[in-house]
C-alpha cells in the first residue's frame, strides 16, 4: 500500500494538499512515546493515525493539522521534537464514530491504534504497547453511524482480463457491512455502466484502469496476485478446495476478488469479516444502463443528489433497512431474464391477493432490525449487546413472518419461508440471556439478564454485597465516632473515603486509625485500613463480574456466529419479503399493473404515467396517462410539440416503466407488455457540464456516440431534443442522421423527442418511424397543453406563445409572430426539399416588411436568431434588452 496519497478528498480543506502525503518528520531523537508513534505511522503513511491514549485518540504532526482543520477542533501542542513543539489534536473515544464519519466523508483514511495492554497492570517504564487494529476506509465500514441504512456500501476491485480475445474487466464487489460478495467480467467498454450501477464507495484498480467520474474513490494501489494464486487463495479464504464450488469465474474475476478480500483483511488487521461466498453474476443477466442514463432517469438519486424526486423515493414502501437496500439493488440492476422477473412478480401478486397474510408480514417486518449489519460487526469482534439483541429480534421477526406465509406459495415466497424458520434455540438463548433493554456497550455492564449465568450472578452478588457492607460500615462509623452526618463516598483518586463536615474534622483527627487525606471547603476526607481493604475487594468483585459478563457475551457471540450463514440467509429472505410487500403496497390501490414481460421485441404501454411527476402533481392537477406502442413495425416514435407540452415526461416515463418491469415490480400503467430490453439509453436534456469543461453540445455528442456504438436491436433508446446545443442547421442535420441510424442500422426501439418538427417529414422515407405530437389547444389566442400524445406532426411550434407565457413583452411577441408567419410562407413556397424554414430564411434574407430600409438590419438579424423555444424566461428578458439596445441604431439609419 505504499506510494498513495493521504487523502482522496472530494472536498479538500485548505489546510492540506490532498495529492501529496504530508511529510513525516525524521524520527531521530524522538522520545520513547513518540518513537512508538513514528513506528506505527511508518506502516500507515497514507492514513491519519488515531493513537489511543486513555480516553482519547490523539493525532500528531501533519495528521493533527489535517484533522484539526477537517474537524474544526483545537490544534494544540505537546512536547518537542527536533526543537519544535509537536502539533497535536485529539477526539474523545466515546465520540470517535462521529469524527470518523466526518473524516471518511472528506476522503481521509484512518488507522486506529489501540492500547494492547491494561495501563493499570503495566509494569516498568516502557510505553503501553499499541497496535493498529483497524484501517477505516470508505469501502470497509461497518458502524451504523458511518453507513447509510438503506444503501449498500461497496468496495469494488477491478483487474484487467481477456475472454474470447475480448478485453474484459474482472470486477468483484463486496459489502463488508452485510457480507454481500459478487463478481462479474463485463467487456471493458461496459465499465462505466458497472460503476454507475454499483456506485462503489471505494475502488481498488490498477492505474491503467481509468475510473472517470469515480476517480476520487480510488483507494490505495495494491498488488494483484497471478490468476492461479488468486484462485487458490480465494478458495482458501472460504474454506473450499477449489473455486469451482462457487460457480465459474474468469481469471480476471478471481484476481479482482482476491484483491478485494486481501484489502479487507488488511483493513481489519488480519481478520476477515463474514462474507458470503463470491457469487459470479455471469456475463448477461442485467439491463445495462450507463451513468448518464441512470442519472438522467433519476432512479436512485436526483440530479440535486437528494432522493425525494427519484424513482426509488416514489415507490419505496419497504419497512426495513435491508429491504431498502434490496429494493435499491433491484432498481439498479433490472433483469433480462423473464423467468426471474415472473418469480418476483408472483411474489408480490400473491401478497396482493392475500391481504391478511400481507398485513401479518408487515407487522413482523416492522420489528425486524438490521440482522446483516449486526452480523458483520459481531463477526469482526466489534459487535455490542445491541447487535445480539438485533439477532434475537430478527429471529423473532422471521418467525412471525413465516407464520404469515401459509398455503400454496409462489417460488420466491416458498424459498423465503424455507430459510425463515431457524429452529435451533438461538432465539430462546438470546432471549434468556440478554437484558431488556440492553445497554449500548458491553462495558456499561448489565447486558446479561440475572438468572442466566449462575457464575455471573455469584460475582455480581459479591460486588453488590460489598456495597451493602459499605452501607453498614457507614452506619457503624457514624455511631463509633459520634458523627451522624458522616458519609462514605467513592473518590476517583482516593478510593473509598469518609467525608466528614467541618465541625467534626478536629474530633476525627484524634483517632489514629483515621488518616486525613484531603481537606475540603466544608469538611475533610479520611481513609481507614478497613476502607482501603473494602475498596480493593469491591473493585475486584466488580472486575470479576465484568470479566464474567464479557465471557458470557463472547460465548453468546460464538454461539450466534456458529450459525452465521443461516442467519445471513434468513436476513436476505426477510429483505426480499420486504421488497415484495413494498411492491404489493404500491400496486394495491389499483393504479399500477403487473406488466407482461416477454422474450420478444414488443412494447405496448396502455395509459402509462410518470410516477415521480405524477406524485409531484398530487392534488394540484391530474396526470394525463399516455399510451406508447413501439411494435416492430412502428418501433421509432418521433415526438414533436412545444416546450412544456410533456415530451420529456413521456420519454422518461416509458424508460422508467422498463426499469420497473424488468426489476420485477409493478408499473404505473393500465396495461403493459414489455419485450425484454437488454440495454437502456436515456438522453434527456443534457445539462451543461461546466465543472468538467465540456459544453452542452459536447456532452450531448459524447453521449450520442455512446448510444450509436452500443445500442442493438433489443435496446430501448430514449432521446430528448438531440442537437439543440448547436446552431439550428447543424442540430437538425445531426438529429436527422442519428434518427436514420437508429431506424436502419441499429433497429432498436426508440422514442425521439425533438423540437425540429421538420423531422416528421422523414416518415415518408423511414417506414417504421411514426410521428407523434403533444396535443395543444388554442384558447383565447393562447396555448393550453393537453399533455396528450397523439399520432401526427405538430402543426406549429407554439414557441411564440410560450415566449408570451414566459412574460416576453407584447410588442416583441407580436413582432415575432409576424416574422414567423413570413418565414412559414417562404418555406411553404420554396418546395418540398426545403423543409428547413430557417435555411430558406437565410437564402432569401429579406423579410416582407423591412422596418429599416433594404439593408440587412441588425434588429431583424437579432430577432431572426432568436429561438423562443429555447429561451428561459431570463434569457428572453435579456434578449429583449439586447433588441431594445439595437433600436437607436436602426432609428438613426431610417432618418
Ligand atoms: P417538454 O419536455 O415538452 O418541454 P416536460 O415533459 O418537461 O415538457 O413537461 C413540462 C411539465 O408539464 C411537467 O413538469 C409537468 O408538470 C407537466 N406534465 C408533463 N406531462 C404531463 C402529463 N402527462 N400530465 C400532466 N402534466 C404533465
Ligand atoms: Mg423537454
Short mmCIF file of C-alpha atoms and ligand atoms in Angstrom, two decimals, residues 642-649 651-652 684-685 720-721 724 753, ligand 2:
data_model
loop_
_atom_site.label_atom_id
_atom_site.label_comp_id
_atom_site.label_asym_id
_atom_site.label_seq_id
_atom_site.Cartn_x
_atom_site.Cartn_y
_atom_site.Cartn_z
CA UNK A 642 -43.86 22.81 -27.99
CA UNK A 643 -41.85 23.27 -24.87
CA UNK A 644 -43.67 22.41 -21.68
CA UNK A 645 -46.07 20.11 -23.52
CA UNK A 646 -44.83 16.97 -21.78
CA UNK A 647 -42.34 15.42 -24.22
CA UNK A 648 -39.57 14.77 -21.72
CA UNK A 649 -42.05 13.40 -19.24
CA UNK A 651 -39.94 9.78 -22.76
CA UNK A 652 -38.81 9.16 -19.23
CA UNK A 684 -32.58 13.76 -21.59
CA UNK A 685 -31.77 17.45 -21.78
CA UNK A 720 -34.62 14.11 -25.84
CA UNK A 721 -34.00 17.05 -28.16
CA UNK A 724 -30.29 21.59 -29.55
CA UNK A 753 -38.35 13.90 -28.93
MG1 LIG B 2 -38.24 18.61 -22.52
#
